[in-house]
mmCIF file of C-alpha atoms in Angstrom:
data_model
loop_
_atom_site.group_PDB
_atom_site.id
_atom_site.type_symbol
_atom_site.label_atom_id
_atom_site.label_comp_id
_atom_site.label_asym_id
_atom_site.label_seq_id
_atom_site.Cartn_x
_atom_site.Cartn_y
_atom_site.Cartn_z
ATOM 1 C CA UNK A 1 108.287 89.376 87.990
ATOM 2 C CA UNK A 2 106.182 89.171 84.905
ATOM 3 C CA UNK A 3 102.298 88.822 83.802
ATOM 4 C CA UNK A 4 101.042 85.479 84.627
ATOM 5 C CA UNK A 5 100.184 83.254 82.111
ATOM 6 C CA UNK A 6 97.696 80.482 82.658
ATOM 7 C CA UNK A 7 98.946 77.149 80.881
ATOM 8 C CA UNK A 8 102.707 77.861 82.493
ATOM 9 C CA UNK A 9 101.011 79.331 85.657
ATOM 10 C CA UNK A 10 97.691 78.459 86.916
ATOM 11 C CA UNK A 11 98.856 74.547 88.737
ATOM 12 C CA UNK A 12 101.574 76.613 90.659
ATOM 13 C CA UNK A 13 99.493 79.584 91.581
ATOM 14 C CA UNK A 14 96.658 77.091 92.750
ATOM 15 C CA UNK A 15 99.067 75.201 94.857
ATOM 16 C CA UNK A 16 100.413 78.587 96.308
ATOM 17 C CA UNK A 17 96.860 79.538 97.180
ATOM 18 C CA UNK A 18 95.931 76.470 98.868
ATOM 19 C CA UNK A 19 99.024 76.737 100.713
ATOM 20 C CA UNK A 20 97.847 80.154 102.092
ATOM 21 C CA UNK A 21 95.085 78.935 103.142
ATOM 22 C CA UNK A 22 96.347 76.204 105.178
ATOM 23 C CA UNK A 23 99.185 78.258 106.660
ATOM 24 C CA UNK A 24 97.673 80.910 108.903
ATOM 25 C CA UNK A 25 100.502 83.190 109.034
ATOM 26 C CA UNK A 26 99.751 83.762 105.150
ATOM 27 C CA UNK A 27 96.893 85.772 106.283
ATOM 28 C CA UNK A 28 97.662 86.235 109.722
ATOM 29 C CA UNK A 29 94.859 83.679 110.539
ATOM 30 C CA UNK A 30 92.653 84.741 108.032
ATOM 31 C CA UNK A 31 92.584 83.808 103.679
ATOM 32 C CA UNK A 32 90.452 83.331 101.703
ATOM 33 C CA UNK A 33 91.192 80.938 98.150
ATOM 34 C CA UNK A 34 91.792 82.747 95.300
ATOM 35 C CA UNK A 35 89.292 82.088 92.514
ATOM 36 C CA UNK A 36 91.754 80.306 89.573
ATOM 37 C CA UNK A 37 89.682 78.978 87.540
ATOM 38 C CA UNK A 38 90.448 78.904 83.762
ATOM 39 C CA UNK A 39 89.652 82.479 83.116
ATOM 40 C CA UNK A 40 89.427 84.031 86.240
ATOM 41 C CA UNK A 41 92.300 85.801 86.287
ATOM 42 C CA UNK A 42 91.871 87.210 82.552
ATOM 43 C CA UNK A 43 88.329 88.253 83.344
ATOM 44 C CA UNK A 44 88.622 89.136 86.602
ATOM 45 C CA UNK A 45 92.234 91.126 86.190
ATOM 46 C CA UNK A 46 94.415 91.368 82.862
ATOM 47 C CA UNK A 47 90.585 92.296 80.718
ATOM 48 C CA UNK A 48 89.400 94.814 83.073
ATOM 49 C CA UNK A 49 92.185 97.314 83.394
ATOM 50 C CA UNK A 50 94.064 95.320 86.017
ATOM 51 C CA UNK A 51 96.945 92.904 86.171
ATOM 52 C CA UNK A 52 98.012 89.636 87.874
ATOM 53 C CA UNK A 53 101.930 88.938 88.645
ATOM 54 C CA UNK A 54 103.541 86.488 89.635
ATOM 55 C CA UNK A 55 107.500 86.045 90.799
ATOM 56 C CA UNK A 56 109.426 83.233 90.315
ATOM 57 C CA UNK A 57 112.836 81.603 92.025
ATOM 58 C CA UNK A 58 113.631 79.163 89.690
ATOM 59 C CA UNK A 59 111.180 77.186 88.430
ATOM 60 C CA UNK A 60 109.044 77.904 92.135
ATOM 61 C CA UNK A 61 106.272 80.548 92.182
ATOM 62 C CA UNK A 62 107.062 82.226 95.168
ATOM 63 C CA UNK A 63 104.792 85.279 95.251
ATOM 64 C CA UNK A 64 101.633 86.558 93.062
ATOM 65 C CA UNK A 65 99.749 89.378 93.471
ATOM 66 C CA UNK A 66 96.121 91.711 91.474
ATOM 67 C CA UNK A 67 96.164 95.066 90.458
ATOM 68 C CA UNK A 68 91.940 95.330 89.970
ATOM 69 C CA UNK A 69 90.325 98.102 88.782
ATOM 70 C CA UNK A 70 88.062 100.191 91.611
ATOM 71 C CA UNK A 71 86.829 102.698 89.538
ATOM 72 C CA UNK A 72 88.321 105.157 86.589
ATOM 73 C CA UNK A 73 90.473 106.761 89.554
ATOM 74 C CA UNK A 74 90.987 104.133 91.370
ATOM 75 C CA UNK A 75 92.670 100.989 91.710
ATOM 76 C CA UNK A 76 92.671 97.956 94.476
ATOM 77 C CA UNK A 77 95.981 95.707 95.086
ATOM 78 C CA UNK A 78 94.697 92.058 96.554
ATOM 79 C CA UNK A 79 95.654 88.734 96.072
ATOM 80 C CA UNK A 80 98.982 89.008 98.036
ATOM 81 C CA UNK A 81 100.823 86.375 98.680
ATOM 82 C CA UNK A 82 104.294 84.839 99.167
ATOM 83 C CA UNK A 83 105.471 81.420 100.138
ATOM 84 C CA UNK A 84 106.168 81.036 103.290
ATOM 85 C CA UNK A 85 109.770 79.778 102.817
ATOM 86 C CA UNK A 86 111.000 83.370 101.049
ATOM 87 C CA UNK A 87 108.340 85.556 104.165
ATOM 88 C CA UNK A 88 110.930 88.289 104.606
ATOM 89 C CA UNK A 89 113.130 88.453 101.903
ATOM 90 C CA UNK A 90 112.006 91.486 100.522
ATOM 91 C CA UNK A 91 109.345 89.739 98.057
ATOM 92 C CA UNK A 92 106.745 91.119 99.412
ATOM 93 C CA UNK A 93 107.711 95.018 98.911
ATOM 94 C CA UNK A 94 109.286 94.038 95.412
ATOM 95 C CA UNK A 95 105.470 92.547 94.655
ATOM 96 C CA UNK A 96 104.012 95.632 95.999
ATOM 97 C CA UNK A 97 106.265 97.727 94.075
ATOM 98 C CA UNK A 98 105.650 95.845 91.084
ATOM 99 C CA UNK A 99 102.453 96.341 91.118
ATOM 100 C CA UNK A 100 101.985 99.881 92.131
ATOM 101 C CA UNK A 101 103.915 100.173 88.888
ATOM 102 C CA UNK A 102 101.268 98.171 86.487
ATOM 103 C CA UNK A 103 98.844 100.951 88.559
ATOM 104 C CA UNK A 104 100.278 103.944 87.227
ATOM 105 C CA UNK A 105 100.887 102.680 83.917
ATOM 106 C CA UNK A 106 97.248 101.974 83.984
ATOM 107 C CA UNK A 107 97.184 105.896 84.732
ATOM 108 C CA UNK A 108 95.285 105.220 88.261
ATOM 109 C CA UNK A 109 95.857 108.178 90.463
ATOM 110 C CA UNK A 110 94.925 106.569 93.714
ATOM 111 C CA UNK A 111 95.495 102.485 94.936
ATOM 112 C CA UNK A 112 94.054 100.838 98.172
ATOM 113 C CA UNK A 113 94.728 97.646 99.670
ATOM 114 C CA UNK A 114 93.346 95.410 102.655
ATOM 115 C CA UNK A 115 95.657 94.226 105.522
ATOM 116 C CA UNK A 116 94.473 92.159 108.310
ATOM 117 C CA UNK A 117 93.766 94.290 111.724
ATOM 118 C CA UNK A 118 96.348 91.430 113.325
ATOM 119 C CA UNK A 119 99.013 91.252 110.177
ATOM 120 C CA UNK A 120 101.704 94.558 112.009
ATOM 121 C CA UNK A 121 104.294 93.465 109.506
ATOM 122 C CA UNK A 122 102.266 94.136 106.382
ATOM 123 C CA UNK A 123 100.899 96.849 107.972
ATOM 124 C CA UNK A 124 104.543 98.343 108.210
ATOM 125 C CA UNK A 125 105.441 97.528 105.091
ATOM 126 C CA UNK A 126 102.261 99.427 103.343
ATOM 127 C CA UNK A 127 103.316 102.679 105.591
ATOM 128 C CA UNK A 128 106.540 102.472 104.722
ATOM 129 C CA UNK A 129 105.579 102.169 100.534
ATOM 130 C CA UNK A 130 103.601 105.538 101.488
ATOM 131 C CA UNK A 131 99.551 104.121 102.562
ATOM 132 C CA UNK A 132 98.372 105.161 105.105
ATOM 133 C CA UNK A 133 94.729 103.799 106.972
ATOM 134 C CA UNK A 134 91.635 105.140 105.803
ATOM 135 C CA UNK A 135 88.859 103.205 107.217
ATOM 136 C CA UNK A 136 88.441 99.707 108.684
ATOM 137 C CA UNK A 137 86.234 96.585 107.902
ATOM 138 C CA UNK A 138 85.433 93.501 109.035
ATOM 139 C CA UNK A 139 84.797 89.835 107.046
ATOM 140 C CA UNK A 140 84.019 86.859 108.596
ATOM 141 C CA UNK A 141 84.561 88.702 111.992
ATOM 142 C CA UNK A 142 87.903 89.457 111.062
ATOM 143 C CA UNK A 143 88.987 92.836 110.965
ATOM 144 C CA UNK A 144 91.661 94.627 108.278
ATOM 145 C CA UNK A 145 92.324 98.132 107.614
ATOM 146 C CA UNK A 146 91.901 99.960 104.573
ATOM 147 C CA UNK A 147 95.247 101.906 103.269
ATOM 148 C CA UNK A 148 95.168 104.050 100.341
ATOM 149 C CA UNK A 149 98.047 105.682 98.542
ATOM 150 C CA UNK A 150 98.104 108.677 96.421
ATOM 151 C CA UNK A 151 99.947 107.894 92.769
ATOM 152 C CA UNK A 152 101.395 110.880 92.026
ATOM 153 C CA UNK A 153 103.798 111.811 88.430
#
């Protein structure tokens, strides 16, 4: 897992982003494209207190995920996703983990994330990593649940 870097990056994270969003199950029926344009992902993430990583098997990106910056406190992991080939091979808590970790060496004390109303699995595997539901939204008629986590030393 390491920092994503856009000449060796951005084709394969674009292709693993359309992917998601012709493979429901990505989303559990619901995702939406990543914005990867040129500097997107240094403006967006790596330039405003966040980070964007991506995991590799081989030469295949397999999994890339944000850490984005709420506010001073708080921090938002988004951008979650993993090829469908590796789905539940442990990438997805290694990504999660991974980035939780860029979080606190940011020094945010508190991290939320979005999971789809209908998406149990991810759901699971945010309780189990220690979020637990504090609200719920809906986008586009879709519903997902806010989790938060508190980062503690």
């Amino acid at each position: 897992m390491r920092r994503f870097e856009q000449k060796k990056d951005l084709k394969k994270a674009q292709d693993l982003n359309k992917l998601a969003v012709l493979t429901p199950a990505i989303g559990a029926g619901y995702s939406e494209r990543i914005e990867l344009d040129p500097d997107h992902i240094k403006q967006t993430y790596i330039e405003n207190k966040g980070e964007f990583l991506v995991v590799y098997v081989g030469r295949n990106l397999v999994a890339m995920g944000a850490v984005q910056e709420k506010d001073n406190r708080t921090a938002v992991i988004s951008q979650v996703q993993i090829h469908p080939e590796y789905w539940m091979h442990g990438l997805a808590e290694t990504l999660r983990n991974g980035l939780e970790g860029k979080a606190r060496e940011l020094e945010y004390r508190k991290i939320l994330t979005e999971v789809q109303r209908e998406n149990r699995v991810n759901q699971a595997l945010c309780e189990k990593l220690g979020f637990h539901t504090v609200n719920m939204i809906t986008k586009d008629g879709t519903d997902f649940f806010i989790l938060e986590k508190e980062l503690k030393d």
